[in-house]
Amino acid sequence: DIQMSQSPSSLSASVGDRVTITCRASLSITTYLNWYQQKPGQVPKVLIYGASNLQSGVPSRFSGSGSGTDFTLTISSLQPEDFATYYCQQSYSSPHTFGQGTKLQIK
Amino acid sequence: EVQLLESGGGLIQPGGSLRLSCAASGFTFSNSAMSWVRQAPGKGLECVLAISGSGGTTYYADSVKGRFTISRDNSKNTLYLQMNSLRVEDTALYYCAKTFGCTSASCYRAYGMDVWGQGTTVTVSS
């Protein structure tokens, strides 16, 4: 199975900050990379698919980039509702494995 | 409304068996690849099994290979997870999820999971 690693594992930031989370795959997954947000007690929600495509209904402050093995999720201006855990997922090779998650906390 | 509803979780002893179900509604189930994703308490997400829309192709994570089986009944719009030889480390919240953007009928590659159920809890303990 393809291994996914995220950094950092946790991050403290303030409302209005620009935040970047990185994800690395153990081999090239072209652009089959997705990002999810999970708030406590809630189910995961897809934000970005295909590395850079914004899922319908997701605010434009979220963006994704990258290809091959290295990817980033950027939140341009943090809002209070963005404090959550973020997961990357490769969907290049089944089963579609996840990174370990990045917990975004309020500073 | 697009919906997934899991059931069948509970407390089971190590070595036991359990079958989970996921009832789908609001979309064409037979056209949709599906997955089981689990989340151990306080931990991250693990995609453990997946199945194509027809049911003809299945995928397993190494952690459950030989013990868990995924299947589906498209006439009942229901996804199943048969879990045998359960271990303490299988304790988790089990979600079913719908895959979207499959690039082939087997759904070896896709664009992610766009619909999730609320999950059903499996606790393996003596």
mmCIF file of C-alpha atoms in Angstrom:
data_model
loop_
_atom_site.group_PDB
_atom_site.id
_atom_site.type_symbol
_atom_site.label_atom_id
_atom_site.label_comp_id
_atom_site.label_asym_id
_atom_site.label_seq_id
_atom_site.Cartn_x
_atom_site.Cartn_y
_atom_site.Cartn_z
ATOM 1 C CA ASP A 1 0.000 0.000 0.000
ATOM 2 C CA ILE A 2 1.105 3.594 -0.640
ATOM 3 C CA GLN A 3 2.205 5.387 2.536
ATOM 4 C CA MET A 4 1.165 8.992 3.141
ATOM 5 C CA SER A 5 2.864 11.315 5.604
ATOM 6 C CA GLN A 6 1.718 14.762 6.679
ATOM 7 C CA SER A 7 3.524 17.603 8.358
ATOM 8 C CA PRO A 8 3.205 19.071 10.795
ATOM 9 C CA SER A 9 1.200 16.721 13.015
ATOM 10 C CA SER A 10 -0.196 19.710 14.856
ATOM 11 C CA LEU A 11 -0.207 23.418 14.264
ATOM 12 C CA SER A 12 -1.279 26.460 16.264
ATOM 13 C CA ALA A 13 -2.452 29.525 14.382
ATOM 14 C CA SER A 14 -4.619 32.601 14.771
ATOM 15 C CA VAL A 15 -7.731 33.770 12.962
ATOM 16 C CA GLY A 16 -6.648 35.538 9.804
ATOM 17 C CA ASP A 17 -3.372 33.613 9.438
ATOM 18 C CA ARG A 18 -2.299 31.895 6.247
ATOM 19 C CA VAL A 19 -1.644 28.212 6.920
ATOM 20 C CA THR A 20 0.022 25.512 4.853
ATOM 21 C CA ILE A 21 -0.074 21.754 5.505
ATOM 22 C CA THR A 22 2.098 19.392 3.500
ATOM 23 C CA CYS A 23 1.590 15.788 2.459
ATOM 24 C CA ARG A 24 4.085 13.398 0.925
ATOM 25 C CA ALA A 25 3.410 10.092 -0.820
ATOM 26 C CA SER A 26 5.800 7.131 -0.749
ATOM 27 C CA LEU A 27 5.693 6.996 -4.566
ATOM 28 C CA SER A 28 4.279 9.120 -7.354
ATOM 29 C CA ILE A 29 0.501 9.419 -7.273
ATOM 30 C CA THR A 30 0.341 12.054 -10.070
ATOM 31 C CA THR A 31 -2.541 14.289 -8.905
ATOM 32 C CA TYR A 32 -4.707 11.655 -7.179
ATOM 33 C CA LEU A 33 -4.555 13.478 -3.864
ATOM 34 C CA ASN A 34 -7.511 14.577 -1.775
ATOM 35 C CA TRP A 35 -7.869 16.669 1.371
ATOM 36 C CA TYR A 36 -10.478 16.199 4.109
ATOM 37 C CA GLN A 37 -11.512 18.229 7.123
ATOM 38 C CA GLN A 38 -12.825 16.558 10.267
ATOM 39 C CA LYS A 39 -14.207 18.455 13.230
ATOM 40 C CA PRO A 40 -14.616 16.766 16.633
ATOM 41 C CA GLY A 41 -17.621 14.441 16.660
ATOM 42 C CA GLN A 42 -18.259 14.920 12.950
ATOM 43 C CA VAL A 43 -17.662 12.851 9.840
ATOM 44 C CA PRO A 44 -14.853 13.780 7.434
ATOM 45 C CA LYS A 45 -15.695 16.214 4.657
ATOM 46 C CA VAL A 46 -13.853 16.362 1.351
ATOM 47 C CA LEU A 47 -12.389 19.798 0.620
ATOM 48 C CA ILE A 48 -10.080 19.269 -2.343
ATOM 49 C CA TYR A 49 -9.900 16.418 -4.864
ATOM 50 C CA GLY A 50 -7.465 15.755 -7.665
ATOM 51 C CA ALA A 51 -4.825 17.807 -5.806
ATOM 52 C CA SER A 52 -6.291 21.204 -6.692
ATOM 53 C CA ASN A 53 -10.032 20.954 -7.384
ATOM 54 C CA LEU A 54 -12.298 22.604 -4.847
ATOM 55 C CA GLN A 55 -15.268 20.471 -3.875
ATOM 56 C CA SER A 56 -18.644 22.139 -4.376
ATOM 57 C CA GLY A 57 -19.622 24.325 -1.431
ATOM 58 C CA VAL A 58 -16.128 24.617 0.017
ATOM 59 C CA PRO A 59 -14.955 28.207 0.629
ATOM 60 C CA SER A 60 -12.386 29.588 -1.792
ATOM 61 C CA ARG A 61 -9.915 30.306 1.022
ATOM 62 C CA PHE A 62 -9.004 26.604 0.748
ATOM 63 C CA SER A 63 -6.645 25.634 -2.064
ATOM 64 C CA GLY A 64 -4.485 22.672 -2.952
ATOM 65 C CA SER A 65 -1.425 22.187 -5.106
ATOM 66 C CA GLY A 66 1.232 19.658 -6.006
ATOM 67 C CA SER A 67 1.835 16.580 -8.113
ATOM 68 C CA GLY A 68 3.934 13.458 -7.992
ATOM 69 C CA THR A 69 4.851 12.935 -4.350
ATOM 70 C CA ASP A 70 4.571 16.387 -2.717
ATOM 71 C CA PHE A 71 1.369 18.278 -2.040
ATOM 72 C CA THR A 72 0.123 21.224 -0.014
ATOM 73 C CA LEU A 73 -3.173 22.433 1.420
ATOM 74 C CA THR A 74 -3.341 26.172 2.011
ATOM 75 C CA ILE A 75 -5.919 28.122 3.962
ATOM 76 C CA SER A 76 -5.466 31.743 2.926
ATOM 77 C CA SER A 77 -7.107 33.434 5.926
ATOM 78 C CA LEU A 78 -8.098 31.219 8.839
ATOM 79 C CA GLN A 79 -11.662 31.477 10.085
ATOM 80 C CA PRO A 80 -12.903 30.241 13.488
ATOM 81 C CA GLU A 81 -14.728 27.328 11.861
ATOM 82 C CA ASP A 82 -11.496 26.070 10.228
ATOM 83 C CA PHE A 83 -9.990 24.750 13.442
ATOM 84 C CA ALA A 84 -10.155 21.010 12.852
ATOM 85 C CA THR A 85 -8.050 18.025 11.821
ATOM 86 C CA TYR A 86 -7.021 17.763 8.187
ATOM 87 C CA TYR A 87 -6.193 14.543 6.347
ATOM 88 C CA CYS A 88 -4.667 13.933 2.960
ATOM 89 C CA GLN A 89 -5.602 10.797 1.037
ATOM 90 C CA GLN A 90 -4.165 9.186 -2.066
ATOM 91 C CA SER A 91 -6.684 7.738 -4.502
ATOM 92 C CA TYR A 92 -4.125 6.550 -7.076
ATOM 93 C CA SER A 93 -3.983 2.964 -5.825
ATOM 94 C CA SER A 94 -6.619 1.043 -3.926
ATOM 95 C CA PRO A 95 -7.108 0.903 -1.019
ATOM 96 C CA HIS A 96 -6.984 4.683 -0.859
ATOM 97 C CA THR A 97 -4.773 5.390 2.140
ATOM 98 C CA PHE A 98 -4.803 8.457 4.392
ATOM 99 C CA GLY A 99 -2.102 10.503 6.031
ATOM 100 C CA GLN A 100 -1.945 10.553 9.824
ATOM 101 C CA GLY A 101 -3.657 13.921 10.083
ATOM 102 C CA THR A 102 -2.766 17.491 11.040
ATOM 103 C CA LYS A 103 -4.569 19.033 13.994
ATOM 104 C CA LEU A 104 -5.046 22.766 13.538
ATOM 105 C CA GLN A 105 -5.541 24.518 16.859
ATOM 106 C CA ILE A 106 -6.224 28.054 17.952
ATOM 107 C CA LYS A 107 -3.162 29.934 19.177
ATOM 108 C CA GLU B 1 -31.302 13.285 0.178
ATOM 109 C CA VAL B 2 -28.097 11.308 -0.246
ATOM 110 C CA GLN B 3 -27.604 9.193 2.847
ATOM 111 C CA LEU B 4 -25.599 6.313 4.261
ATOM 112 C CA LEU B 5 -26.654 4.584 7.463
ATOM 113 C CA GLU B 6 -24.411 2.041 9.167
ATOM 114 C CA SER B 7 -25.564 -0.568 11.665
ATOM 115 C CA GLY B 8 -24.369 -3.739 13.356
ATOM 116 C CA GLY B 9 -21.647 -2.467 15.661
ATOM 117 C CA GLY B 10 -21.256 -3.571 19.245
ATOM 118 C CA LEU B 11 -19.062 -5.143 21.881
ATOM 119 C CA ILE B 12 -17.409 -8.403 20.856
ATOM 120 C CA GLN B 13 -14.750 -10.607 22.389
ATOM 121 C CA PRO B 14 -11.375 -11.122 20.705
ATOM 122 C CA GLY B 15 -11.603 -13.867 18.106
ATOM 123 C CA GLY B 16 -15.290 -13.207 17.512
ATOM 124 C CA SER B 17 -17.195 -12.200 14.391
ATOM 125 C CA LEU B 18 -19.466 -9.318 13.510
ATOM 126 C CA ARG B 19 -21.256 -8.130 10.374
ATOM 127 C CA LEU B 20 -21.788 -4.461 9.655
ATOM 128 C CA SER B 21 -24.335 -3.105 7.190
ATOM 129 C CA CYS B 22 -24.584 0.222 5.405
ATOM 130 C CA ALA B 23 -27.921 1.195 3.859
ATOM 131 C CA ALA B 24 -27.671 3.689 1.008
ATOM 132 C CA SER B 25 -30.323 6.045 -0.336
ATOM 133 C CA GLY B 26 -30.620 9.080 -2.576
ATOM 134 C CA PHE B 27 -28.173 8.000 -5.286
ATOM 135 C CA THR B 28 -27.682 5.163 -7.768
ATOM 136 C CA PHE B 29 -25.983 2.681 -5.473
ATOM 137 C CA SER B 30 -25.098 0.136 -8.153
ATOM 138 C CA ASN B 31 -23.057 2.771 -10.017
ATOM 139 C CA SER B 32 -21.049 3.751 -6.962
ATOM 140 C CA ALA B 33 -17.868 2.257 -5.572
ATOM 141 C CA MET B 34 -17.935 2.081 -1.799
ATOM 142 C CA SER B 35 -15.436 1.826 1.034
ATOM 143 C CA TRP B 36 -15.198 1.041 4.719
ATOM 144 C CA VAL B 37 -13.044 3.518 6.621
ATOM 145 C CA ARG B 38 -12.305 3.107 10.303
ATOM 146 C CA GLN B 39 -11.096 5.434 13.005
ATOM 147 C CA ALA B 40 -9.712 4.089 16.258
ATOM 148 C CA PRO B 41 -10.428 6.221 19.341
ATOM 149 C CA GLY B 42 -8.402 9.420 19.130
ATOM 150 C CA LYS B 43 -6.625 8.245 15.979
ATOM 151 C CA GLY B 44 -6.675 8.950 12.252
ATOM 152 C CA LEU B 45 -8.575 7.509 9.317
ATOM 153 C CA GLU B 46 -7.791 4.113 7.792
ATOM 154 C CA CYS B 47 -9.394 2.907 4.564
ATOM 155 C CA VAL B 48 -9.568 -0.829 5.135
ATOM 156 C CA LEU B 49 -11.740 -2.156 2.290
ATOM 157 C CA ALA B 50 -13.260 -0.996 -0.962
ATOM 158 C CA ILE B 51 -15.530 -2.504 -3.601
ATOM 159 C CA SER B 52 -16.499 -1.548 -7.141
ATOM 160 C CA GLY B 53 -20.056 -0.677 -8.087
ATOM 161 C CA SER B 54 -20.757 -4.094 -9.550
ATOM 162 C CA GLY B 55 -19.102 -5.859 -6.632
ATOM 163 C CA GLY B 56 -16.741 -7.620 -8.994
ATOM 164 C CA THR B 57 -13.565 -6.019 -7.653
ATOM 165 C CA THR B 58 -12.534 -5.656 -4.040
ATOM 166 C CA TYR B 59 -9.528 -4.130 -2.299
ATOM 167 C CA TYR B 60 -8.176 -4.863 1.164
ATOM 168 C CA ALA B 61 -5.663 -3.201 3.445
ATOM 169 C CA ASP B 62 -2.971 -5.522 4.766
ATOM 170 C CA SER B 63 -4.242 -4.994 8.312
ATOM 171 C CA VAL B 64 -7.514 -6.837 7.580
ATOM 172 C CA LYS B 65 -6.617 -9.158 4.718
ATOM 173 C CA GLY B 66 -7.797 -12.696 5.360
ATOM 174 C CA ARG B 67 -10.064 -11.625 8.225
ATOM 175 C CA PHE B 68 -12.503 -9.064 6.810
ATOM 176 C CA THR B 69 -14.696 -9.328 3.716
ATOM 177 C CA ILE B 70 -16.538 -6.557 1.889
ATOM 178 C CA SER B 71 -19.617 -7.285 -0.187
ATOM 179 C CA ARG B 72 -22.720 -5.577 -1.487
ATOM 180 C CA ASP B 73 -26.295 -6.341 -2.501
ATOM 181 C CA ASN B 74 -27.264 -3.833 -5.171
ATOM 182 C CA SER B 75 -30.873 -5.037 -5.135
ATOM 183 C CA LYS B 76 -31.071 -3.903 -1.507
ATOM 184 C CA ASN B 77 -28.815 -0.834 -1.807
ATOM 185 C CA THR B 78 -26.732 -2.226 1.010
ATOM 186 C CA LEU B 79 -23.006 -2.587 1.677
ATOM 187 C CA TYR B 80 -21.652 -5.180 4.099
ATOM 188 C CA LEU B 81 -18.532 -5.776 6.132
ATOM 189 C CA GLN B 82 -17.989 -9.260 7.543
ATOM 190 C CA MET B 83 -15.382 -9.179 10.283
ATOM 191 C CA ASN B 84 -13.872 -12.431 11.566
ATOM 192 C CA SER B 85 -11.042 -13.191 13.990
ATOM 193 C CA LEU B 86 -11.479 -9.786 15.571
ATOM 194 C CA ARG B 87 -8.603 -8.269 17.510
ATOM 195 C CA VAL B 88 -8.442 -5.589 20.179
ATOM 196 C CA GLU B 89 -6.765 -3.318 17.617
ATOM 197 C CA ASP B 90 -9.867 -3.523 15.403
ATOM 198 C CA THR B 91 -11.717 -1.379 17.943
ATOM 199 C CA ALA B 92 -12.874 1.691 16.031
ATOM 200 C CA LEU B 93 -15.706 3.727 14.593
ATOM 201 C CA TYR B 94 -16.466 2.190 11.207
ATOM 202 C CA TYR B 95 -17.701 4.493 8.453
ATOM 203 C CA CYS B 96 -19.024 3.532 5.075
ATOM 204 C CA ALA B 97 -18.263 6.050 2.353
ATOM 205 C CA LYS B 98 -19.154 6.563 -1.288
ATOM 206 C CA THR B 99 -16.298 6.992 -3.734
ATOM 207 C CA PHE B 100 -16.631 9.471 -6.587
ATOM 208 C CA GLY B 101 -14.786 10.146 -9.809
ATOM 209 C CA CYS B 102 -13.776 6.567 -10.540
ATOM 210 C CA THR B 103 -11.561 6.386 -13.639
ATOM 211 C CA SER B 104 -12.640 2.831 -14.477
ATOM 212 C CA ALA B 105 -15.310 0.305 -13.587
ATOM 213 C CA SER B 106 -12.997 -1.283 -11.030
ATOM 214 C CA CYS B 107 -12.466 2.109 -9.343
ATOM 215 C CA TYR B 108 -8.784 1.393 -8.754
ATOM 216 C CA ARG B 109 -8.321 5.167 -9.032
ATOM 217 C CA ALA B 110 -10.829 7.825 -8.112
ATOM 218 C CA TYR B 111 -11.299 11.324 -6.753
ATOM 219 C CA GLY B 112 -12.112 10.611 -3.156
ATOM 220 C CA MET B 113 -15.070 10.006 -0.872
ATOM 221 C CA ASP B 114 -17.907 12.495 -1.047
ATOM 222 C CA VAL B 115 -20.616 10.930 1.133
ATOM 223 C CA TRP B 116 -20.055 9.429 4.575
ATOM 224 C CA GLY B 117 -22.306 7.710 7.054
ATOM 225 C CA GLN B 118 -22.287 8.603 10.740
ATOM 226 C CA GLY B 119 -20.444 5.406 11.609
ATOM 227 C CA THR B 120 -21.028 2.413 13.851
ATOM 228 C CA THR B 121 -18.786 1.579 16.794
ATOM 229 C CA VAL B 122 -17.038 -1.757 17.136
ATOM 230 C CA THR B 123 -15.392 -2.535 20.448
ATOM 231 C CA VAL B 124 -13.264 -5.666 20.754
ATOM 232 C CA SER B 125 -12.584 -6.477 24.371
ATOM 233 C CA SER B 126 -12.687 -9.386 26.785
#
